[in-house]
mmCIF file with all atom_site columns, C-alpha atoms in Angstrom:
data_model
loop_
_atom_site.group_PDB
_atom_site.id
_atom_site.type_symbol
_atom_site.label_atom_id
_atom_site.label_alt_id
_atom_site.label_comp_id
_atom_site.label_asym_id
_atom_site.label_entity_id
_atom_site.label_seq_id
_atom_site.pdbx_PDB_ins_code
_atom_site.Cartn_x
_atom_site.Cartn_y
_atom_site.Cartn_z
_atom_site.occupancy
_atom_site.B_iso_or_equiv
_atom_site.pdbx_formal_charge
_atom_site.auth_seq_id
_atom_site.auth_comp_id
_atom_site.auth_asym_id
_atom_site.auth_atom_id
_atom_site.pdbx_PDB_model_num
ATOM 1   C CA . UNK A 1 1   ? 23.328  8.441   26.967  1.00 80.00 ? 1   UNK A CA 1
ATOM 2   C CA . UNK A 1 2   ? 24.769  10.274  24.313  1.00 83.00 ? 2   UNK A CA 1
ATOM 3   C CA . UNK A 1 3   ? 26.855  7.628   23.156  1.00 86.00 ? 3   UNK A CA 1
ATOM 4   C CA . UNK A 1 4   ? 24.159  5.625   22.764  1.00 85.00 ? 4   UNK A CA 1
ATOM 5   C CA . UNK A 1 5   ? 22.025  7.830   20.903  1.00 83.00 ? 5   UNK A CA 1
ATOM 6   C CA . UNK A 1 6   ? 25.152  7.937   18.688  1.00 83.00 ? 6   UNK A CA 1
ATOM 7   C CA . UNK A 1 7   ? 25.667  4.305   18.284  1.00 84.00 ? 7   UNK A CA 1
ATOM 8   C CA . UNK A 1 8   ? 21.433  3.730   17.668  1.00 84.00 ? 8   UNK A CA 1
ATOM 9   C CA . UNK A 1 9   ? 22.276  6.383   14.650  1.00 79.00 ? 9   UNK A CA 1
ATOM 10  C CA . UNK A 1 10  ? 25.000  4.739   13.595  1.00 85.00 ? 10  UNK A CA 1
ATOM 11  C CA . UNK A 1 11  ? 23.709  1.534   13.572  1.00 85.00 ? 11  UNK A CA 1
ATOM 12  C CA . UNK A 1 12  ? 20.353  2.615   11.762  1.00 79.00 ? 12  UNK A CA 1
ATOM 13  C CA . UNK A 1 13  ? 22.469  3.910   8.974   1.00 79.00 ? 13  UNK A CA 1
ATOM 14  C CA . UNK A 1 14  ? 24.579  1.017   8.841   1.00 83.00 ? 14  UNK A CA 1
ATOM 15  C CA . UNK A 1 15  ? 21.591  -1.077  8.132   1.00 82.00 ? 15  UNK A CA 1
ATOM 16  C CA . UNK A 1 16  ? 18.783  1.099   6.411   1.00 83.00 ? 16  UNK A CA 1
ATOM 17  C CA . UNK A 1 17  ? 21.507  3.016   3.737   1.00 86.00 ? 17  UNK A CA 1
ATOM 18  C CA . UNK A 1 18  ? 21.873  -0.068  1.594   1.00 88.00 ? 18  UNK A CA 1
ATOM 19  C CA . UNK A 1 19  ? 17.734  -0.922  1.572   1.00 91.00 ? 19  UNK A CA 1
ATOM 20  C CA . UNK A 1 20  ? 17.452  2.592   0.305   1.00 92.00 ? 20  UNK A CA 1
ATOM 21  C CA . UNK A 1 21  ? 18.228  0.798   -2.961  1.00 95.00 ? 21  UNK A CA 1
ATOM 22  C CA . UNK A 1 22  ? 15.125  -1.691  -2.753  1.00 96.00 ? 22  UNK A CA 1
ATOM 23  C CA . UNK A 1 23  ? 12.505  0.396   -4.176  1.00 97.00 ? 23  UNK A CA 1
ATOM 24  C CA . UNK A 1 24  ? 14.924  1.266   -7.242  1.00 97.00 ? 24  UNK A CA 1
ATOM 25  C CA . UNK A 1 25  ? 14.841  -2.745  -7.640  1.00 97.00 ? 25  UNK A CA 1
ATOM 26  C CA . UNK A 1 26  ? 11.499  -3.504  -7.130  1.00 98.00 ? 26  UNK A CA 1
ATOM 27  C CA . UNK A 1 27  ? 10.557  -0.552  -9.967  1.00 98.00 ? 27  UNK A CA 1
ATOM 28  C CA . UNK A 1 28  ? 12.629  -1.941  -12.251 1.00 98.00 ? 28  UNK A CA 1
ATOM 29  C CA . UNK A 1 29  ? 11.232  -5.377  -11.692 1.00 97.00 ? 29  UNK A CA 1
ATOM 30  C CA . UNK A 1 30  ? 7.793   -3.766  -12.397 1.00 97.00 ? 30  UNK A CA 1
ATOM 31  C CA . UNK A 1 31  ? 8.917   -2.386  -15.322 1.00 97.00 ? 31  UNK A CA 1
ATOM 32  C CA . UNK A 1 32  ? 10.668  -5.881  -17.065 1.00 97.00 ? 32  UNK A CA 1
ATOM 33  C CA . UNK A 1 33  ? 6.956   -7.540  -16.031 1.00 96.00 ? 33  UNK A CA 1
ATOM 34  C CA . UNK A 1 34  ? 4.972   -4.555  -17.851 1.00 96.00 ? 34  UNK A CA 1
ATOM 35  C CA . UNK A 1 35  ? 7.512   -4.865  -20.857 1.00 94.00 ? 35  UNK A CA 1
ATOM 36  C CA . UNK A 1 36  ? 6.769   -8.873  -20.607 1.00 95.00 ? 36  UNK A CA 1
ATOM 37  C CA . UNK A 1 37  ? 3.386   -8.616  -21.340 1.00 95.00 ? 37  UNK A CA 1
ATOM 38  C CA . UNK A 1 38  ? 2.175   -9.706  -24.749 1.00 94.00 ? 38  UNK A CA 1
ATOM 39  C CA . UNK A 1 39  ? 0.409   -7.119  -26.701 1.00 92.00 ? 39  UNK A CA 1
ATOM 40  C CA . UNK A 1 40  ? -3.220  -8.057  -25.911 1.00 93.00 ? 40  UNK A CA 1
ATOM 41  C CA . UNK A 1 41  ? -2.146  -8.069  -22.418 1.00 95.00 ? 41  UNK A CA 1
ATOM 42  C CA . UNK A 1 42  ? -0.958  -4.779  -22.616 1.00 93.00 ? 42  UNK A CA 1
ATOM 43  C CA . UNK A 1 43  ? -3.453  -3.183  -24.415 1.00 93.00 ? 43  UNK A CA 1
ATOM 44  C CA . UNK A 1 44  ? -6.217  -5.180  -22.024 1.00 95.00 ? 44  UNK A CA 1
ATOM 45  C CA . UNK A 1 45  ? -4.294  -3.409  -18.954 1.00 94.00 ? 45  UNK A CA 1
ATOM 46  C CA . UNK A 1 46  ? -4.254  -0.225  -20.532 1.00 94.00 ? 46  UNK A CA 1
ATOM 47  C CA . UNK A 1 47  ? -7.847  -0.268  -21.747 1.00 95.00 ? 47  UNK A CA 1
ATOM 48  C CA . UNK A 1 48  ? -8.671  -1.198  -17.767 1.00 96.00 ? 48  UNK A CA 1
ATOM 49  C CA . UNK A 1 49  ? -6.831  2.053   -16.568 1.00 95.00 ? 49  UNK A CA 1
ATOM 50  C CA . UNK A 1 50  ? -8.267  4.522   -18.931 1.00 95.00 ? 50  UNK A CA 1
ATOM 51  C CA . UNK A 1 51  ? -11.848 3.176   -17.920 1.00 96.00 ? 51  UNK A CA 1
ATOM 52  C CA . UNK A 1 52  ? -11.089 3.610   -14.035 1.00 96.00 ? 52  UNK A CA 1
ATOM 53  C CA . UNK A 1 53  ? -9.472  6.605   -14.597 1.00 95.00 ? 53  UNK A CA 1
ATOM 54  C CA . UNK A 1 54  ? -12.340 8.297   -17.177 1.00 95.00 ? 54  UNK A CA 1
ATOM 55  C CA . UNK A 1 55  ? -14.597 6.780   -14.290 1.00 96.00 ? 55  UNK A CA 1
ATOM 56  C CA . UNK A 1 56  ? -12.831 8.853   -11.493 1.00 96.00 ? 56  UNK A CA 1
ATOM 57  C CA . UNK A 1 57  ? -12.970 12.276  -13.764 1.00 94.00 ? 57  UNK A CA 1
ATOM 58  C CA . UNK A 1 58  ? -16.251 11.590  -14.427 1.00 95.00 ? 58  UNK A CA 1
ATOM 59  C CA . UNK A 1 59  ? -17.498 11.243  -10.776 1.00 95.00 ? 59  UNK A CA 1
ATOM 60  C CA . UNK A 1 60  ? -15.088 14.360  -9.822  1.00 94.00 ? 60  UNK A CA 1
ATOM 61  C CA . UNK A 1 61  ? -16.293 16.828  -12.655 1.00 95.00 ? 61  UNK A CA 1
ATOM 62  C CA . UNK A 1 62  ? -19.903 15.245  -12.977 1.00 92.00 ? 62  UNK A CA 1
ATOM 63  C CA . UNK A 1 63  ? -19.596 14.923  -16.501 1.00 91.00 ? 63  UNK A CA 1
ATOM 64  C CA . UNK A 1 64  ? -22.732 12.616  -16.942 1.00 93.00 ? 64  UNK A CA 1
ATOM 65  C CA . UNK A 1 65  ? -21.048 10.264  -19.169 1.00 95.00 ? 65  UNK A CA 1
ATOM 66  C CA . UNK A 1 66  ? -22.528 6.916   -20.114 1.00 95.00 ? 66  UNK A CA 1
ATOM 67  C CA . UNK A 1 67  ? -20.303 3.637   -19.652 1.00 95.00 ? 67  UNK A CA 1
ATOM 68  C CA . UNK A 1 68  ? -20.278 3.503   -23.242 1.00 97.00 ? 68  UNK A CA 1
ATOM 69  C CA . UNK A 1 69  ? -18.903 6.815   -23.814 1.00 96.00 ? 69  UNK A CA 1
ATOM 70  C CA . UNK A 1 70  ? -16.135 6.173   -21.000 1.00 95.00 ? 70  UNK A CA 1
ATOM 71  C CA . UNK A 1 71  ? -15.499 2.981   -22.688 1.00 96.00 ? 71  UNK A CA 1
ATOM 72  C CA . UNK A 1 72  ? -15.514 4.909   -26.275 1.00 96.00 ? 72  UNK A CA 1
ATOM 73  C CA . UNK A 1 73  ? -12.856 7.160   -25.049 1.00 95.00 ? 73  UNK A CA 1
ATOM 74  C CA . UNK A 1 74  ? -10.675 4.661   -23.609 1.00 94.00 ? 74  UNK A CA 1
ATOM 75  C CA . UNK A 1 75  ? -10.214 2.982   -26.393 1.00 95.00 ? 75  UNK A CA 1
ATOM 76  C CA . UNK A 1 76  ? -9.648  5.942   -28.261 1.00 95.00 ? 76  UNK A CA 1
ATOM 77  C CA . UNK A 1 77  ? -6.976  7.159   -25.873 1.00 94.00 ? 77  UNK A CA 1
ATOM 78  C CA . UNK A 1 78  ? -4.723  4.289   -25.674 1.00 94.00 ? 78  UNK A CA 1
ATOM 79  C CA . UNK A 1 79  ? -1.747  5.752   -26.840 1.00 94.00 ? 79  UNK A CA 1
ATOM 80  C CA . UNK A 1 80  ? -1.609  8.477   -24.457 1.00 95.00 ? 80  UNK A CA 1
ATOM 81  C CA . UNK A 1 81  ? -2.335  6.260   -21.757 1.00 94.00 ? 81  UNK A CA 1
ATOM 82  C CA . UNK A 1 82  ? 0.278   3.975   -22.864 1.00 94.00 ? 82  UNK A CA 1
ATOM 83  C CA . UNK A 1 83  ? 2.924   7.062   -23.332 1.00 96.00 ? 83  UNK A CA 1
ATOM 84  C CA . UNK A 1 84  ? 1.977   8.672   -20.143 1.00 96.00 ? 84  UNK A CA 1
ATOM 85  C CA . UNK A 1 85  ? 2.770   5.449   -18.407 1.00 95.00 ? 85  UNK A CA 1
ATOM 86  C CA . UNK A 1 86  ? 6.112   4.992   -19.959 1.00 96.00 ? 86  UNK A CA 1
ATOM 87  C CA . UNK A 1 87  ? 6.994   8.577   -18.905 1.00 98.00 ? 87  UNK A CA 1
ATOM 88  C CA . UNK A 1 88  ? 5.752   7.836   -15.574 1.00 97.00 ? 88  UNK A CA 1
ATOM 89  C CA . UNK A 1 89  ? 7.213   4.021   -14.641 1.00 97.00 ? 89  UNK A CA 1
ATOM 90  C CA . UNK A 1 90  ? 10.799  5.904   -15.936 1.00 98.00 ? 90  UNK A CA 1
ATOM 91  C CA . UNK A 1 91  ? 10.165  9.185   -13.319 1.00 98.00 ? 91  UNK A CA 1
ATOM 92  C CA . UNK A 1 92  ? 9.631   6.824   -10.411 1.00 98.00 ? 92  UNK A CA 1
ATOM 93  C CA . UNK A 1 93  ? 12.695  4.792   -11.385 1.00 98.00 ? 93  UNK A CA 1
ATOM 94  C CA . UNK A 1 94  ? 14.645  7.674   -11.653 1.00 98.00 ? 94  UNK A CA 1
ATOM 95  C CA . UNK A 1 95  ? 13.700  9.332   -8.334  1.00 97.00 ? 95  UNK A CA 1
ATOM 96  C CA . UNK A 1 96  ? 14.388  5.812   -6.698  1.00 97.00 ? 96  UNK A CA 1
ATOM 97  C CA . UNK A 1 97  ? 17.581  5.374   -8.459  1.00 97.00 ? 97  UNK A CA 1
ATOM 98  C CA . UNK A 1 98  ? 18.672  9.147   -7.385  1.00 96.00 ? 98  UNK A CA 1
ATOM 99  C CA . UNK A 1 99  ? 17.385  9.653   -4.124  1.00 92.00 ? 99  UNK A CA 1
ATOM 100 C CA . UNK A 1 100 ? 20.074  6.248   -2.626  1.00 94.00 ? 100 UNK A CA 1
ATOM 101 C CA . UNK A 1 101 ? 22.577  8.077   -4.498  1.00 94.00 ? 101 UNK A CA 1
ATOM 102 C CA . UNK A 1 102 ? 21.750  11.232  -3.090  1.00 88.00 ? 102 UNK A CA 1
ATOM 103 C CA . UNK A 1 103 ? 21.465  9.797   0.568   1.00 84.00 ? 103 UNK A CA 1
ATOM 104 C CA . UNK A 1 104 ? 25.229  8.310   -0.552  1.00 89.00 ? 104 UNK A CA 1
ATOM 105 C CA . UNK A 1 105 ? 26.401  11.641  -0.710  1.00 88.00 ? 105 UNK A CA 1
ATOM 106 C CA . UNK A 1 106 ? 26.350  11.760  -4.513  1.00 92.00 ? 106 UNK A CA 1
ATOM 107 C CA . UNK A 1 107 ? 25.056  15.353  -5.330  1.00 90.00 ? 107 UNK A CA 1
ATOM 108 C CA . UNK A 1 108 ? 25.296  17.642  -8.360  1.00 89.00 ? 108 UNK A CA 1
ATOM 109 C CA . UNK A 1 109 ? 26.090  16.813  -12.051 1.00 93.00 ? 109 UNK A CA 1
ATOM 110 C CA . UNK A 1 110 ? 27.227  13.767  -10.958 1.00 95.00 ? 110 UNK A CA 1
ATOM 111 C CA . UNK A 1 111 ? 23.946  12.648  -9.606  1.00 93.00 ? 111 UNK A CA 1
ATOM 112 C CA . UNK A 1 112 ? 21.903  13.988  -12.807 1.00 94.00 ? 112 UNK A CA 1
ATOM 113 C CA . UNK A 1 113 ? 24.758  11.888  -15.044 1.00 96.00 ? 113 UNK A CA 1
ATOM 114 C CA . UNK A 1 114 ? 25.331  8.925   -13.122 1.00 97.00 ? 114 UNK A CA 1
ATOM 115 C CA . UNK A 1 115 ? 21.208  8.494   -12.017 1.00 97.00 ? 115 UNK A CA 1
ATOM 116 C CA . UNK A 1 116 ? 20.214  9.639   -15.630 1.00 97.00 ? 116 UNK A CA 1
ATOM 117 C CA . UNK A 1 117 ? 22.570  7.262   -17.446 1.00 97.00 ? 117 UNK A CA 1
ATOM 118 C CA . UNK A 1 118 ? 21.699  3.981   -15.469 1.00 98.00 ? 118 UNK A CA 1
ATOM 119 C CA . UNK A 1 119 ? 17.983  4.716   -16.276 1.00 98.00 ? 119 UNK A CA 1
ATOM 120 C CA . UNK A 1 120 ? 18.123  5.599   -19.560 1.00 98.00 ? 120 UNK A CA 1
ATOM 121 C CA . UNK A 1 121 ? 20.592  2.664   -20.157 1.00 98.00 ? 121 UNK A CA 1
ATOM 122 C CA . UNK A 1 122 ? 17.639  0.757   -18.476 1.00 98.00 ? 122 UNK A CA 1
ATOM 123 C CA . UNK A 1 123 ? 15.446  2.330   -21.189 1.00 97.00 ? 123 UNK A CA 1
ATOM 124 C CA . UNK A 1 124 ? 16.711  0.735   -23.704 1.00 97.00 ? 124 UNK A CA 1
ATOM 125 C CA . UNK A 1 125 ? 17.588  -2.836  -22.005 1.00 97.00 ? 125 UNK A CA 1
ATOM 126 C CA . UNK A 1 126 ? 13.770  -3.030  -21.694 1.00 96.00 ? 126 UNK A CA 1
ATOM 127 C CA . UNK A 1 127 ? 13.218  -2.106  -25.362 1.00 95.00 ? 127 UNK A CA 1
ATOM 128 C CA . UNK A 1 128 ? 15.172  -4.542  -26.579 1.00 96.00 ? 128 UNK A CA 1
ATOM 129 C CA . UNK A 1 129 ? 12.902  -7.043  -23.645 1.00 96.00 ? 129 UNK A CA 1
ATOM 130 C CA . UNK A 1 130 ? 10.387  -6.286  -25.562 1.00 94.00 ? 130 UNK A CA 1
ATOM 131 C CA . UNK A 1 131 ? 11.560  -7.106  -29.218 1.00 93.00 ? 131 UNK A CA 1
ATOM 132 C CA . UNK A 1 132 ? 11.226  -10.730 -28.026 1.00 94.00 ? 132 UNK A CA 1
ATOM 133 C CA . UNK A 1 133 ? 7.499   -10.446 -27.075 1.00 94.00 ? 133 UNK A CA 1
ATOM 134 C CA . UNK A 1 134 ? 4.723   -11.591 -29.237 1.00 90.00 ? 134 UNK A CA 1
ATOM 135 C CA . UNK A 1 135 ? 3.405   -8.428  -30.560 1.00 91.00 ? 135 UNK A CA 1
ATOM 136 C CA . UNK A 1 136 ? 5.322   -5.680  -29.326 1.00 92.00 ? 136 UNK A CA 1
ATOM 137 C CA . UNK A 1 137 ? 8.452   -3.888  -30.793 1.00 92.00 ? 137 UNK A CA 1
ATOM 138 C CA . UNK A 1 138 ? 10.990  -1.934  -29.626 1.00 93.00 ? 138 UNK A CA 1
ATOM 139 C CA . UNK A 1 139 ? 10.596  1.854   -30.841 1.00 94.00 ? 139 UNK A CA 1
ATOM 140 C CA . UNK A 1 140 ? 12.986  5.035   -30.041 1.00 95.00 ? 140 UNK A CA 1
ATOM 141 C CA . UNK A 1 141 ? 9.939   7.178   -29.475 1.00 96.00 ? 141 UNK A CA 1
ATOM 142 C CA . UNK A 1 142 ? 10.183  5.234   -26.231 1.00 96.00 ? 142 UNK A CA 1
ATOM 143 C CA . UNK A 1 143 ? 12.904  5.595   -25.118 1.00 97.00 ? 143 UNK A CA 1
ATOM 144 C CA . UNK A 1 144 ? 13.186  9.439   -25.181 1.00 97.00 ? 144 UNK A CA 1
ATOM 145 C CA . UNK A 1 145 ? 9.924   9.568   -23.610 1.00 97.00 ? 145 UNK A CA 1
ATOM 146 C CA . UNK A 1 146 ? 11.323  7.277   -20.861 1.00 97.00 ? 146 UNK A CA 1
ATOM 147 C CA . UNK A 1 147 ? 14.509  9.729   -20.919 1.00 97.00 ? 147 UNK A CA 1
ATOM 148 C CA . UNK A 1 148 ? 12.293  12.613  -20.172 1.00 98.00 ? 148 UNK A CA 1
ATOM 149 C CA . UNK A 1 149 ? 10.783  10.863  -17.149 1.00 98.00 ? 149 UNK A CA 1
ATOM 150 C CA . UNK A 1 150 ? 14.095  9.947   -16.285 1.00 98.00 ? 150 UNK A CA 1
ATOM 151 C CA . UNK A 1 151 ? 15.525  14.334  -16.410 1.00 97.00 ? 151 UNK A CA 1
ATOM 152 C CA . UNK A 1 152 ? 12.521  15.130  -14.545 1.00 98.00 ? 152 UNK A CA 1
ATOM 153 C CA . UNK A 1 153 ? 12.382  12.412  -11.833 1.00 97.00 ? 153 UNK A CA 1
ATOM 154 C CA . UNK A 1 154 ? 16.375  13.489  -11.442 1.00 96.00 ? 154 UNK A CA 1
ATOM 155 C CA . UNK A 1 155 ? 15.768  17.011  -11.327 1.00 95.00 ? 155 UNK A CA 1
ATOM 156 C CA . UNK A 1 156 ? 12.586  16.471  -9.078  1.00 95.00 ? 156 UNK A CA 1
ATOM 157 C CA . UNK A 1 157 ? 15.071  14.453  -6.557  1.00 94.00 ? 157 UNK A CA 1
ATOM 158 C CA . UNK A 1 158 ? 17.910  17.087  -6.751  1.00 92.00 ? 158 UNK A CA 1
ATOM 159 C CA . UNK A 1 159 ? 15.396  19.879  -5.774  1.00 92.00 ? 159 UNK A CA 1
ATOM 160 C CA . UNK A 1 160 ? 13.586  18.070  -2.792  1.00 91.00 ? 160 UNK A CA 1
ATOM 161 C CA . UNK A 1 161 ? 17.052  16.931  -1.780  1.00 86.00 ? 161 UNK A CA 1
ATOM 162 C CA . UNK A 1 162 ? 18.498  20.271  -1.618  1.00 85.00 ? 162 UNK A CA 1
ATOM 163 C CA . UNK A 1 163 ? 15.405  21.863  0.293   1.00 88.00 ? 163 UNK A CA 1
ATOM 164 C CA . UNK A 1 164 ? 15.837  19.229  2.678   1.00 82.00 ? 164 UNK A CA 1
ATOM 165 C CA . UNK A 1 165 ? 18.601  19.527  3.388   1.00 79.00 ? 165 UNK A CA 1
ATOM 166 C CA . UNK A 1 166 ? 18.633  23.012  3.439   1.00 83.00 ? 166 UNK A CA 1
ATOM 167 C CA . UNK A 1 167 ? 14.990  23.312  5.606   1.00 83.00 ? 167 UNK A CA 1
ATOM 168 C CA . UNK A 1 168 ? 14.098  20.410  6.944   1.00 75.00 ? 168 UNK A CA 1
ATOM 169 C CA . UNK A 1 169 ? 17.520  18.607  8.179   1.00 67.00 ? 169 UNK A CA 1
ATOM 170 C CA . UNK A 1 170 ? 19.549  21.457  8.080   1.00 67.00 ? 170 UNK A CA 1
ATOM 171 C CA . UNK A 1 171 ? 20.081  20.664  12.220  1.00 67.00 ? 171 UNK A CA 1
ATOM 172 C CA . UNK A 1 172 ? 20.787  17.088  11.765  1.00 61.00 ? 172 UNK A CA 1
ATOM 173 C CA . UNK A 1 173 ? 23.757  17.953  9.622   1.00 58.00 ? 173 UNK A CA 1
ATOM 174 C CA . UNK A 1 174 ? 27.112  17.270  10.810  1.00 59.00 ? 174 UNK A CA 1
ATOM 175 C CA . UNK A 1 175 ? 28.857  21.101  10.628  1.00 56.00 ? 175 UNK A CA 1
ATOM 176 C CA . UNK A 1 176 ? 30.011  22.085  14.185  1.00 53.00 ? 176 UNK A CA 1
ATOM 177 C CA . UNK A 1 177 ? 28.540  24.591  16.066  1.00 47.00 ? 177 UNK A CA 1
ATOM 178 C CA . UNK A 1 178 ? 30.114  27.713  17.276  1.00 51.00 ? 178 UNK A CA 1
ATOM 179 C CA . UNK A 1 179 ? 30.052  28.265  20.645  1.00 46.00 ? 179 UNK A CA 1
#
């Protein structure tokens, strides 16, 4: 039995390591069809997200505020809608770029480098997407606002790896017991 239980654990890493890498993929797929978007696109989608989420805060902190108003402020808060979602598309890149890496036993400076400079590197592939797109233009404001995403989405992974590992798995590990 318990070479079974060792060859089911085996095999399960064997197969599910390597798909810890689709989610990085399918993010940055996400990511090249945001950037693909022509500007009226874009600024339709964003509009559409500040109104749902004005509409949420509204409900939560009964604000009593008209659709008008909720539509007012969305358009007035574009650009932090659109800034907040470049900071957050580049954190969940970064955390799904890191946390493979991590599982691959890549840990340390190495992971903040190695995770940091593919995403960041990524940054500025999908700036330069988006200097061929009617309307939109690459800027470097961007890109260090995707870059801080990126640090924190790292860092985030490096901490809830190491109190994993340290808590949670700590008896999975494979140190040897004294007896």
């Amino acid at each position: 039995m318990k070479y079974f239980l060792l060859y089911i654990k085996q095999t399960l890493r064997f197969v599910l390591k390597p798909l810890s890498f689709v989610p990085a993929i399918i993010m940055m797929c996400l990511i090249f069809a945001f950037s693909g978007q022509d500007a009226d696109e874009s600024s339709q989608l964003s509009y559409e997200v500040g109104v749902k989420v004005l509409t949420i805060a509204n409900e939560t902190f009964d604000r009593g505020w008209s659709i008008k108003h909720i539509e007012n402020l969305s358009l007035k808060s574009q650009h932090y809608i659109r800034k907040t979602a470049h900071f957050t598309e580049y954190f969940l890149l970064a955390v799904t770029v890191a946390f493979p890496l991590y599982v691959y036993g890549v840990r340390g400076l190495l992971l903040v480098f190695s995770a940091g400079t593919f995403c960041i590197c990524y940054a500025f592939l999908d700036e330069y997407h988006q200097s061929f797109i009617a309307g939109r233009s690459p800027q470097n404001k961007d890109v260090l606002i995707d870059s801080c995403g990126v640090m924190v989405g790292v860092i985030v992974t490096r901490i809830v790896g190491w109190t994993g590992r340290m808590t949670i798995f700590r008896p999975l590990s494979n140190r040897k017991v004294k007896e």
